[in-house]
Coordinates of C-alpha atoms in Angstrom, one line a residue:
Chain G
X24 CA -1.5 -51.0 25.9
X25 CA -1.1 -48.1 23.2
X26 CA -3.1 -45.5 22.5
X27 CA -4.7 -44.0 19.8
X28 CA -2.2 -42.4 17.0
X29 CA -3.6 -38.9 16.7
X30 CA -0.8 -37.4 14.0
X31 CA 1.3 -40.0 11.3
X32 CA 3.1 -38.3 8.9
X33 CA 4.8 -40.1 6.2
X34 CA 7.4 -39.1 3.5
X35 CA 5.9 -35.4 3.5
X36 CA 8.2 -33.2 1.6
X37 CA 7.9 -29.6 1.0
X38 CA 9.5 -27.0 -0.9
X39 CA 10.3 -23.5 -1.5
X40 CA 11.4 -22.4 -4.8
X41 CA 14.9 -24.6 -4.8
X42 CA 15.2 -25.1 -1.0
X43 CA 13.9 -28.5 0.2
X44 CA 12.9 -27.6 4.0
X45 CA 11.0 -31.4 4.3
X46 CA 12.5 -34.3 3.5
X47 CA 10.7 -37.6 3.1
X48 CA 9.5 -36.7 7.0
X49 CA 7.7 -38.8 9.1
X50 CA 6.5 -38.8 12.3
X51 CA 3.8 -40.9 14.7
X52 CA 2.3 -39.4 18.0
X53 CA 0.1 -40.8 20.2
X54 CA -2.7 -39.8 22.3
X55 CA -1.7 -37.9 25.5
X56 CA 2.3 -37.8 24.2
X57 CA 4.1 -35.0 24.4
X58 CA 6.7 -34.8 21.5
X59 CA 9.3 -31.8 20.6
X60 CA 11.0 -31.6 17.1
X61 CA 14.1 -29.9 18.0
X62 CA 16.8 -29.0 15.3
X63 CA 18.6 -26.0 14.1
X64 CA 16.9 -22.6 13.1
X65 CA 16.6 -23.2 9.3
X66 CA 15.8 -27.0 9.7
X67 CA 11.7 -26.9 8.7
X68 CA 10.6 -27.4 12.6
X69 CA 7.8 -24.5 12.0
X70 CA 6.6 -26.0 8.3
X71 CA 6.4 -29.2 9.5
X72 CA 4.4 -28.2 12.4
X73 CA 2.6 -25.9 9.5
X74 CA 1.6 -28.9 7.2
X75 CA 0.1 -30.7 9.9
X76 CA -2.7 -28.2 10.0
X77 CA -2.5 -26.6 6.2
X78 CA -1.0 -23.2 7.1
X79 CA 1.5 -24.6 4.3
X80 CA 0.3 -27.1 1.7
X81 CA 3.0 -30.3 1.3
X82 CA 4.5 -31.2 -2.0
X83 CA 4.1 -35.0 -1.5
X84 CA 3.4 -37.4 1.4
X85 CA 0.5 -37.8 3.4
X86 CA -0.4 -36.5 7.1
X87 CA -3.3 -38.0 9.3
X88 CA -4.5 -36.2 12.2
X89 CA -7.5 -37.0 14.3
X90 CA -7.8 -40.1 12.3
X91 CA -8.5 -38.3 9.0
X92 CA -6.4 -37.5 5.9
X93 CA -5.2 -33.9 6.2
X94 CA -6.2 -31.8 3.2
X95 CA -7.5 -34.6 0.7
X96 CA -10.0 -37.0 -0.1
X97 CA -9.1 -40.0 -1.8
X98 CA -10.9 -41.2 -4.9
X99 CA -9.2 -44.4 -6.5
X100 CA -5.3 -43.7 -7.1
X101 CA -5.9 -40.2 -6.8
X102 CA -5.6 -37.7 -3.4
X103 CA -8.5 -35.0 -3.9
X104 CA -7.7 -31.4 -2.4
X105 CA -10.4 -30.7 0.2
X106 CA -12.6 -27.2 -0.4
X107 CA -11.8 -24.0 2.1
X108 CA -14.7 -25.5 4.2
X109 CA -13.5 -28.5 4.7
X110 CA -10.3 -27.8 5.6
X111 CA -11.6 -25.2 8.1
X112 CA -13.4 -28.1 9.7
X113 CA -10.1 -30.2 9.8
X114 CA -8.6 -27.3 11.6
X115 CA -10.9 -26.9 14.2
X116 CA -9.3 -30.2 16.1
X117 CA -5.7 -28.9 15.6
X118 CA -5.2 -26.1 18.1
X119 CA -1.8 -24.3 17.3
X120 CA -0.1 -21.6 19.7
X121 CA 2.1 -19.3 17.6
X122 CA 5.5 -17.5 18.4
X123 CA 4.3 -14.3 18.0
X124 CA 1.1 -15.1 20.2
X125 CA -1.0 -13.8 17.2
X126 CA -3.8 -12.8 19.6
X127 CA -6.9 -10.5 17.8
X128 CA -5.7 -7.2 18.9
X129 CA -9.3 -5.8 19.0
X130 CA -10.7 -8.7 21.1
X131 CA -10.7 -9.2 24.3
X132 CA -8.6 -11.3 26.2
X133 CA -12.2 -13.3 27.1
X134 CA -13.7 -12.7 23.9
X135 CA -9.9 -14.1 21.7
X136 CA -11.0 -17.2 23.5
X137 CA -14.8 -17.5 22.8
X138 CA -14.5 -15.8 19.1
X139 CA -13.7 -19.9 17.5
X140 CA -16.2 -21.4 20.2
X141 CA -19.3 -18.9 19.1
X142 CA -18.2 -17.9 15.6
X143 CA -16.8 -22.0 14.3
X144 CA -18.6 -24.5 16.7
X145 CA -21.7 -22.6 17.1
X146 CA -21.9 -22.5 20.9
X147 CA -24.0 -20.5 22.5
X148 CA -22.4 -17.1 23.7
X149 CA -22.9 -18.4 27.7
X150 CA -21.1 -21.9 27.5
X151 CA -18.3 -20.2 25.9
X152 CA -17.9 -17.6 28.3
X153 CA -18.1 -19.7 31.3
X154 CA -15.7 -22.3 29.4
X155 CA -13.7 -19.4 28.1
X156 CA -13.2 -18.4 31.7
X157 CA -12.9 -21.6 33.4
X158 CA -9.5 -21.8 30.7
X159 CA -8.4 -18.1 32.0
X160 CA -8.8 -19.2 35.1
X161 CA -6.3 -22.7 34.4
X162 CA -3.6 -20.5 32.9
X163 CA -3.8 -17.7 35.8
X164 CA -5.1 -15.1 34.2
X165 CA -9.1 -15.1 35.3
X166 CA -8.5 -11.1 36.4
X167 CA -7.2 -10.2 33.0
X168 CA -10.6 -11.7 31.2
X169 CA -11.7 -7.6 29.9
X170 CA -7.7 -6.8 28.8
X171 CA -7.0 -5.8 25.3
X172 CA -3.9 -7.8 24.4
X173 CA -1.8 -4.6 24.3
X174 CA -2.3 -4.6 28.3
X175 CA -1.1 -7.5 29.1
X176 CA 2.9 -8.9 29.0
X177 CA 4.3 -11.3 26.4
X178 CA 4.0 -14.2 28.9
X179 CA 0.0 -13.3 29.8
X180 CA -0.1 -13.2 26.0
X181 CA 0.9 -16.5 25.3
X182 CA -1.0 -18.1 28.1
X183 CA -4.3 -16.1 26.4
X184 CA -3.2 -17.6 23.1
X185 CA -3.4 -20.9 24.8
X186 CA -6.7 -20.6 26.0
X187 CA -8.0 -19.4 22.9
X188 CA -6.3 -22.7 21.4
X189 CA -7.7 -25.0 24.5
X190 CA -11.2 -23.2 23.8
X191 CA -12.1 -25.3 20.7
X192 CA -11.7 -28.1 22.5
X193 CA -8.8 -29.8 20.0
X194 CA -7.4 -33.3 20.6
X195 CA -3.8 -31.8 19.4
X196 CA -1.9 -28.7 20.0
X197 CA 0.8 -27.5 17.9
X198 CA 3.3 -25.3 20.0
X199 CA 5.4 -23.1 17.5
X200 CA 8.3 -22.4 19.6
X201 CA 5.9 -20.9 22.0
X202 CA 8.9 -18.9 24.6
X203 CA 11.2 -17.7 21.6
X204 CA 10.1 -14.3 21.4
X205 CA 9.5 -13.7 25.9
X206 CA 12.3 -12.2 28.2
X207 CA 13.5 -15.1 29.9
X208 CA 12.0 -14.6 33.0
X209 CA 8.7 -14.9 31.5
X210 CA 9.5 -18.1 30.0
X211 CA 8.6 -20.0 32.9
X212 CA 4.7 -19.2 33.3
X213 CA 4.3 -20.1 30.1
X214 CA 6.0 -23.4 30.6
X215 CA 3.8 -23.9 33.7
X216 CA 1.2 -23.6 31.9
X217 CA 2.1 -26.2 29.2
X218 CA 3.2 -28.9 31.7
X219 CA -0.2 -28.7 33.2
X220 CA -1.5 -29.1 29.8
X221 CA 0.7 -32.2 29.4
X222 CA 0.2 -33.9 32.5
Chain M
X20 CA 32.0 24.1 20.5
X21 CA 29.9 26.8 22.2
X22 CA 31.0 29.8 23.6
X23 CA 30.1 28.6 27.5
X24 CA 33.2 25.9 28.1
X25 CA 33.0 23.8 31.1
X26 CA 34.1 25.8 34.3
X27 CA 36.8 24.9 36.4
X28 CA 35.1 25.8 39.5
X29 CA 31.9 23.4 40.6
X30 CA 30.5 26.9 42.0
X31 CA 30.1 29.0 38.6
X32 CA 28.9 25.2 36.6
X33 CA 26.4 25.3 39.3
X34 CA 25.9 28.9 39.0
X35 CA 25.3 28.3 35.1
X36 CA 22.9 25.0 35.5
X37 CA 20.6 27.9 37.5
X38 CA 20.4 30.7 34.5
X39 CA 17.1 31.2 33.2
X40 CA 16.2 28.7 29.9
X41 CA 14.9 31.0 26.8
X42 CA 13.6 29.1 23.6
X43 CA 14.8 29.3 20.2
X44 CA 12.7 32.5 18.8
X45 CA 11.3 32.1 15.1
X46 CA 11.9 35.7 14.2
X47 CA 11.1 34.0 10.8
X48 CA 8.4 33.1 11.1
X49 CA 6.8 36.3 12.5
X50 CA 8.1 37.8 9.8
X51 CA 6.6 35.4 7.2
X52 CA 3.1 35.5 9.0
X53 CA 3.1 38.8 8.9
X54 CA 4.0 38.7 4.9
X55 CA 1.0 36.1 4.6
X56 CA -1.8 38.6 6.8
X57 CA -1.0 41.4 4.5
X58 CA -1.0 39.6 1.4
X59 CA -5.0 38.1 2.4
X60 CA -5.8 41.6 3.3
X61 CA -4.9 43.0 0.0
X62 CA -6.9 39.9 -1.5
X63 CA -9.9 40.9 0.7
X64 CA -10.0 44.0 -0.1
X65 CA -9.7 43.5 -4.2
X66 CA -13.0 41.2 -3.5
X67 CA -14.3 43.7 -2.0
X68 CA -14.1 46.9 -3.9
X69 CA -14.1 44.6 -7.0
X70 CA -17.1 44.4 -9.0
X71 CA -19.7 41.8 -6.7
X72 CA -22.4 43.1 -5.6
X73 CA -22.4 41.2 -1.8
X74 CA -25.9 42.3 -1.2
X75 CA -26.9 39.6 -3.8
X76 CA -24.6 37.5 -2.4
X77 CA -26.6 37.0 0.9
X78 CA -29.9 37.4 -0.7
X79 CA -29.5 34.2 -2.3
X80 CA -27.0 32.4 0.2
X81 CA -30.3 31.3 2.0
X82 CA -32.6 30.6 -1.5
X83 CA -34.6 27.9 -1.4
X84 CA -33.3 26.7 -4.6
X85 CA -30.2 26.6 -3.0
X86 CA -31.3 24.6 -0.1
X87 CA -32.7 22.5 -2.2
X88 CA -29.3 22.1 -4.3
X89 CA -27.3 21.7 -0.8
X90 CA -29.8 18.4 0.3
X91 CA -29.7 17.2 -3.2
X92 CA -25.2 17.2 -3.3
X93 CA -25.7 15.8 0.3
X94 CA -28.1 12.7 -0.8
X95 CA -25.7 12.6 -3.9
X96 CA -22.9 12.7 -1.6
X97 CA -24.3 9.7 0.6
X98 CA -25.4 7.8 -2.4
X99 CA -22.4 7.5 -4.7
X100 CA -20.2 7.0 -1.6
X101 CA -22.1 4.0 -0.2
X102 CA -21.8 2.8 -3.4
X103 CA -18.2 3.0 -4.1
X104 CA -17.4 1.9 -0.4
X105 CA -19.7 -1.4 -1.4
X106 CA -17.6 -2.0 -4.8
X107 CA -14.5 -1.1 -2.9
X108 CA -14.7 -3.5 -0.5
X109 CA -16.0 -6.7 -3.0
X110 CA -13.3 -5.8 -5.5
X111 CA -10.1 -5.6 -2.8
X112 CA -11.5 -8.8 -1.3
X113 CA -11.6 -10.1 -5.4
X114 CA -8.0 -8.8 -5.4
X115 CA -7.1 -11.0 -2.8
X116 CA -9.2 -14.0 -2.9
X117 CA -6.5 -16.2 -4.6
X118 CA -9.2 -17.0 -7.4
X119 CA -6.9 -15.9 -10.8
X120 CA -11.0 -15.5 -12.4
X121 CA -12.2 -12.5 -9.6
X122 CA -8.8 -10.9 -9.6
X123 CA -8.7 -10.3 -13.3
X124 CA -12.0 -9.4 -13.4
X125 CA -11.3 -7.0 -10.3
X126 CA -8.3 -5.6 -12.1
X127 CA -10.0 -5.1 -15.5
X128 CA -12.5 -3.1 -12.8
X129 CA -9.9 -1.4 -11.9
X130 CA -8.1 -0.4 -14.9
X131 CA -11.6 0.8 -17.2
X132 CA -13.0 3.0 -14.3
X133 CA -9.6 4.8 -13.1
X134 CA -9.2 5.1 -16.6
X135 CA -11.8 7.7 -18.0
X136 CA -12.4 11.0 -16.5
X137 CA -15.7 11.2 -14.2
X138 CA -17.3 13.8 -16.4
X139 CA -16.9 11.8 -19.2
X140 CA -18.6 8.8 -17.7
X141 CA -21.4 10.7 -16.5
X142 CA -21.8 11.6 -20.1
X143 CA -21.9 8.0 -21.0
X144 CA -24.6 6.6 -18.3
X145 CA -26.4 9.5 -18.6
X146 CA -26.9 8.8 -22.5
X147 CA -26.7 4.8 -22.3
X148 CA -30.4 4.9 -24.3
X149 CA -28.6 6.2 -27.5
X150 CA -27.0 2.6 -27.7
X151 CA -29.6 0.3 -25.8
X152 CA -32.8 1.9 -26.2
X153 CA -34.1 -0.2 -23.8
X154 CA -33.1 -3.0 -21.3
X155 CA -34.1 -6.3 -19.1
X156 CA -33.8 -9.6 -19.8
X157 CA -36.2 -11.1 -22.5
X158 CA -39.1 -12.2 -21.7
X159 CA -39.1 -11.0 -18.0
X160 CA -39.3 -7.5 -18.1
X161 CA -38.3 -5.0 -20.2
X162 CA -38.1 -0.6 -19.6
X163 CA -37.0 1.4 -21.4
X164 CA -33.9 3.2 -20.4
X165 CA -34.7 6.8 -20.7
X166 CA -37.0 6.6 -18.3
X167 CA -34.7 5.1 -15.7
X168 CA -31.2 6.6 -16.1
X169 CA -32.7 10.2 -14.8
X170 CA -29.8 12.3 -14.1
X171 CA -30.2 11.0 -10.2
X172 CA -29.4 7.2 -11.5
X173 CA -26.6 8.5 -14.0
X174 CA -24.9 10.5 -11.6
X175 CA -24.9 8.2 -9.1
X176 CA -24.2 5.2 -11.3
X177 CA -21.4 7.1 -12.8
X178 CA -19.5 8.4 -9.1
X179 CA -19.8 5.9 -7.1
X180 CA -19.0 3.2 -9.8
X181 CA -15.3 4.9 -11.0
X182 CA -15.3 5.7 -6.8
X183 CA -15.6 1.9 -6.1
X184 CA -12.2 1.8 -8.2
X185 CA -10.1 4.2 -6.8
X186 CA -11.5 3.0 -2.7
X187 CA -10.7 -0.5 -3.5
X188 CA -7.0 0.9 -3.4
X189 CA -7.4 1.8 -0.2
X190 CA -9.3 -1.2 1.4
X191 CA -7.0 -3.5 -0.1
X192 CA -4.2 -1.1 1.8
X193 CA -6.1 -1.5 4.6
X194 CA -6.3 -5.4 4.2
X195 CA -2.3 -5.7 3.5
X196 CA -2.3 -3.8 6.4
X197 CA -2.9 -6.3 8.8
X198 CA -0.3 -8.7 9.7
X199 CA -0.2 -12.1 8.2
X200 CA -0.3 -14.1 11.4
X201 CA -3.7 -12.3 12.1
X202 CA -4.7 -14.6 9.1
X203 CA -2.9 -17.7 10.3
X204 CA -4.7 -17.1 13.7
X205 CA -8.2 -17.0 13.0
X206 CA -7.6 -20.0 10.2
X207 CA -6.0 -22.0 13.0
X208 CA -9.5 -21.7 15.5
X209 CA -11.2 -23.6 12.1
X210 CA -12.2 -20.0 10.3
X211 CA -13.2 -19.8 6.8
X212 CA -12.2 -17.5 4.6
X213 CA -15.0 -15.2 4.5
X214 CA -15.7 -15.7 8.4
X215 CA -11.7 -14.5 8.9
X216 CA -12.2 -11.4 6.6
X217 CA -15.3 -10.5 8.3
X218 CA -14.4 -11.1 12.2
X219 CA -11.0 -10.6 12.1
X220 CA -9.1 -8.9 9.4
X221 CA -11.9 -5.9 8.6
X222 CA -12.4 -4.3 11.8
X223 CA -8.6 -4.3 12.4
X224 CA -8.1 -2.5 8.8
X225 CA -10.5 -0.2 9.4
X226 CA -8.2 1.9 11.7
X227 CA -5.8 2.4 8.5
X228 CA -8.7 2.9 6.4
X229 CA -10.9 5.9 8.2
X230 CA -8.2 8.8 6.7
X231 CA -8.5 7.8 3.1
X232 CA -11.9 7.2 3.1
X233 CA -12.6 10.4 5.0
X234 CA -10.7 12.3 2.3
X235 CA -12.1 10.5 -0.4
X236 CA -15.5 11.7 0.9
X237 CA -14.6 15.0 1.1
X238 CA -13.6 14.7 -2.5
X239 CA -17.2 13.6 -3.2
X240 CA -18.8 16.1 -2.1
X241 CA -16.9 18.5 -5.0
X242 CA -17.2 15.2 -7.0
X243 CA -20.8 15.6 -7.2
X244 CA -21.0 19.3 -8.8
X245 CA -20.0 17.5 -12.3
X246 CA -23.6 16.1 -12.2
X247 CA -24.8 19.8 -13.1
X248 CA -23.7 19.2 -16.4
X249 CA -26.1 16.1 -17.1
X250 CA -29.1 18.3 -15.2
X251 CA -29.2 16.5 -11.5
X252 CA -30.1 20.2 -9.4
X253 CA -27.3 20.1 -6.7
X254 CA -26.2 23.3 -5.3
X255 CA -23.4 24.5 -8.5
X256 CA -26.9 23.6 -11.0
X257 CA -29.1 25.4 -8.9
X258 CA -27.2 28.3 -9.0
X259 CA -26.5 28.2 -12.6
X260 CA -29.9 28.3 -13.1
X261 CA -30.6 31.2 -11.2
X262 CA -27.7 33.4 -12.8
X263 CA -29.0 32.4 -16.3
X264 CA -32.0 34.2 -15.0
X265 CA -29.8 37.0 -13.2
X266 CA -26.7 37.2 -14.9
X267 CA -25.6 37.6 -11.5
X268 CA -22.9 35.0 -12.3
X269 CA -19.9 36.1 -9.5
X270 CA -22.5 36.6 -6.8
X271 CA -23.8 33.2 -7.4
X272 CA -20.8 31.2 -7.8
X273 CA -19.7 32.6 -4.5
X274 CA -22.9 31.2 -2.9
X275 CA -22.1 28.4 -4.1
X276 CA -18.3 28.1 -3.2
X277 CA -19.6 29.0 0.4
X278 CA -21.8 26.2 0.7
X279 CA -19.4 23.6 -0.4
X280 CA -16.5 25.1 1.8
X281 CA -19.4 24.9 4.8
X282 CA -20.0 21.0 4.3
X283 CA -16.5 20.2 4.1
X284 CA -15.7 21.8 7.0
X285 CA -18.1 20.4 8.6
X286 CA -17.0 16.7 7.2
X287 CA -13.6 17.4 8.4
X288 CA -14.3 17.9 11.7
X289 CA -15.8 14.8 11.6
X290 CA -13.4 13.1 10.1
X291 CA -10.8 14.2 12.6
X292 CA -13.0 13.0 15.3
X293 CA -13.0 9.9 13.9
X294 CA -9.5 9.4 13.0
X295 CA -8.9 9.8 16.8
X296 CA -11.1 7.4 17.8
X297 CA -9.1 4.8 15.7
X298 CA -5.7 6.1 16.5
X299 CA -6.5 5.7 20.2
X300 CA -3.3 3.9 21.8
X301 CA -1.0 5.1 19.3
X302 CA 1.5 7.5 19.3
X303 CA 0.6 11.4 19.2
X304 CA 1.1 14.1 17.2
X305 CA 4.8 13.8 15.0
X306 CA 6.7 16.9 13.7
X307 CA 9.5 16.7 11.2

């Protein structure tokens, strides 16, 4: 038995300017799968993972996630670009961990990962806190709940930048060459991390 | 090459590594200082033998009218600033909003109000009733504009509208400032636009923000002594209306110069107090 497809892509191309970084992509992932897109540095790995939840907008082609059309609304023959709202709403299933960790520099480490929670989904300030710190607490790093994200490693980093990502509850993450920019011996806890996710 | 080579014997290096350390004296500076001292004494001393009478001076340092002057450039101050913060902030986030209709009407903001001198567009609010007698919407309500632009509404109509234009500048510094992945964060946890501005992307631009601002304040405070000309009593008005009476016209510009040095010293210190607040985890002081 199969489950659930929770991203299709098909024929998404993208350009900038001249340079075709998609071409005629397409792609199907299931429910509980863990895929990789591997290729060379150049090769569109990041915009392709950018399409899926409109941090770029694609040319042509269509991307479901979550069961819905990314970014439009069809009407007839024609694909309708969904309003800033919308698309924040769309987001808020995708989770996506960054390279450079992007964590809110004046937050936190708790409050990075109960900012989406309180401020998007409306929860109430104490659910996300205790689910905030119940995620701390699953990537190791319960103690470092009142660090700024200057005191704390690249590798405590990342793993804050997954909580934040786990903490709106998404059906989908998008990793974004999440070790790339940690000292190797780093790498690993992150990695731990995301194989607990996985499994 | 310096004149100390390397010894041969380990003893007399050792010997040398021991010798007392003397800094590099600025026999330059001492001299230039002392230049500077003399050349402020001689100024001090043509004020003071020069035709002010300093008794004056400090009989009307403590007027009432002037106190009255200093509260009114300080509401001034408060009220054209908060003013040109608020249209700074809406027309850098207009600059930036990606809608081509709010950032050309932002930029045509931008360009008529950097354009003409403050004075002059005091002038012009101030004497808006020679070309709309009166104003409203038809029908609704109607005043007559006189009554309203006093020189209060006109000065402050006038600063803090051409200030909006020049502090947009630096709030949309201040935006441009923060990194773009701050952006790509907050619209990846489902954000809006508005919601990312406001939670995420403002407070961090704020730290680049606080200098300008503070100096832009500062300039407001001096800003506000053009309003003398269209009648609003601050302190430069007030004292302009005594000397009329007086002719005591050096005594009272002093008083006023004093005052206006006094609240921007006091503003600075502020302002520094401030700046280190936001520069807390940086690096310290830098020298060339």
């Amino acid at each position: 038995m199969t489950s659930e497809i929770l991203v299709k892509a098909v024929d998404v191309c993208k350009s900038f300017g001249t340079f075709k970084a998609l071409n005629e992509v397409g792609l199907e992932v299931r429910k509980g799968e863990v895929s990789c897109i591997i290729g060379p540095s150049g090769s569109g790995k990041s915009t392709f993972l950018r399409c899926i939840n409109l941090l770029e907008r694609i040319d042509s082609g269509a991307i479901w996630a979550n069961g819905e059309l990314i970014g439009y609304r069809r009407d007839g023959n024609r694909l309708y670009e969904l309003s800033d709202v919308e698309i924040a709403r769309q987001r808020r299933g995708i989770g996506m961990v960054f390279q450079r960790f992007n964590l809110f520099p004046h937050k936190t480490s708790l409050e990075n990962v109960i900012e989406g929670p309180v401020q998007v989904l409306g929860e109430s300030s104490k659910a996300a806190r205790e689910h905030a710190m119940e995620l701390l607490k699953r990537v190791g790093l319960a103690d470092k709940a009142g660090n700024y994200p200057s005191e704390l490693s690249g590798g405590q980093q990342q793993r804050v930048a997954i909580a934040r990502a786990m903490g709106m509850r998404p059906s989908l993450i998008l990793f974004d060459e999440p070790t790339s920019a940690l000292d190797p011996e780093l790498v690993a806890e992150v990695l731990d991390v995301m194989n607990d996710l996985a499994a | 090459m310096t004149d100390t080579p390397l010894p041969q014997s380990s003893r007399d290096a050792h010997d040398i590594a021991h010798l007392e350390l003397v800094p590099r004296r600025h026999v330059g500076r001492k001299v230039f200082a002392a230049i500077v001292l003399l050349l402020v004494a001689l100024l001090i001393r043509a004020f003071v033998v020069g035709q002010i009478e300093w008794p004056v001076v400090g009989q009307f340092l403590f007027a009432p009218v002037i106190i009255q002057g200093i509260w009114n450039t300080l509401l001034m101050t408060v009220a054209a600033m908060s003013l040109g913060i608020a249209l700074g902030v809406l027309i850098a986030i207009m600059r930036i909003s990606g809608n081509p209709v709010l950032e050309y009407i932002a930029l045509v903001y931008v360009w008529i109000f950097r354009g003409a001198p403050a004075l002059l567009q005091l002038l012009l609010w101030f004497n808006l009733a020679l070309i709309f007698p009166t104003m409203g919407i038809p029908g609704l309500f109607e005043f007559n504009t006189v009554e309203v632009m006093t020189p209060f509404v006109a000065a402050m109509l006038g600063l803090g509208i051409q200030q909006g234009a020049y502090t947009s500048e630096v709030v949309r510094s201040g935006l441009l400032s923060v990194d773009a992945g701050q952006y790509e964060a907050a619209r990846t946890i489902g954000m809006t636009g508005m919601q990312t501005l406001r939670r995420i992307v403002l407070p961090q631009a704020m730290r680049v923000m606080v200098p300008p601002v503070g100096n832009e304040v500062i300039s407001m405070v001096k800003l506000t002594s053009l309003a003398s000309v269209i009648q609003y009593s601050e302190i430069l008005h007030n004292a302009q209306v005594i000397y009329y009476a007086n002719t005591r016209v050096l005594e009272l510009l002093m008083v006023a110069s004093f005052w206006y040095l006094a609240i921007v010293t006091v503003l600075s210190l502020i302002q520094s107090r401030i700046e280190r607040y936001y520069a807390r985890g940086t690096r310290g002081r830098t020298t060339i």
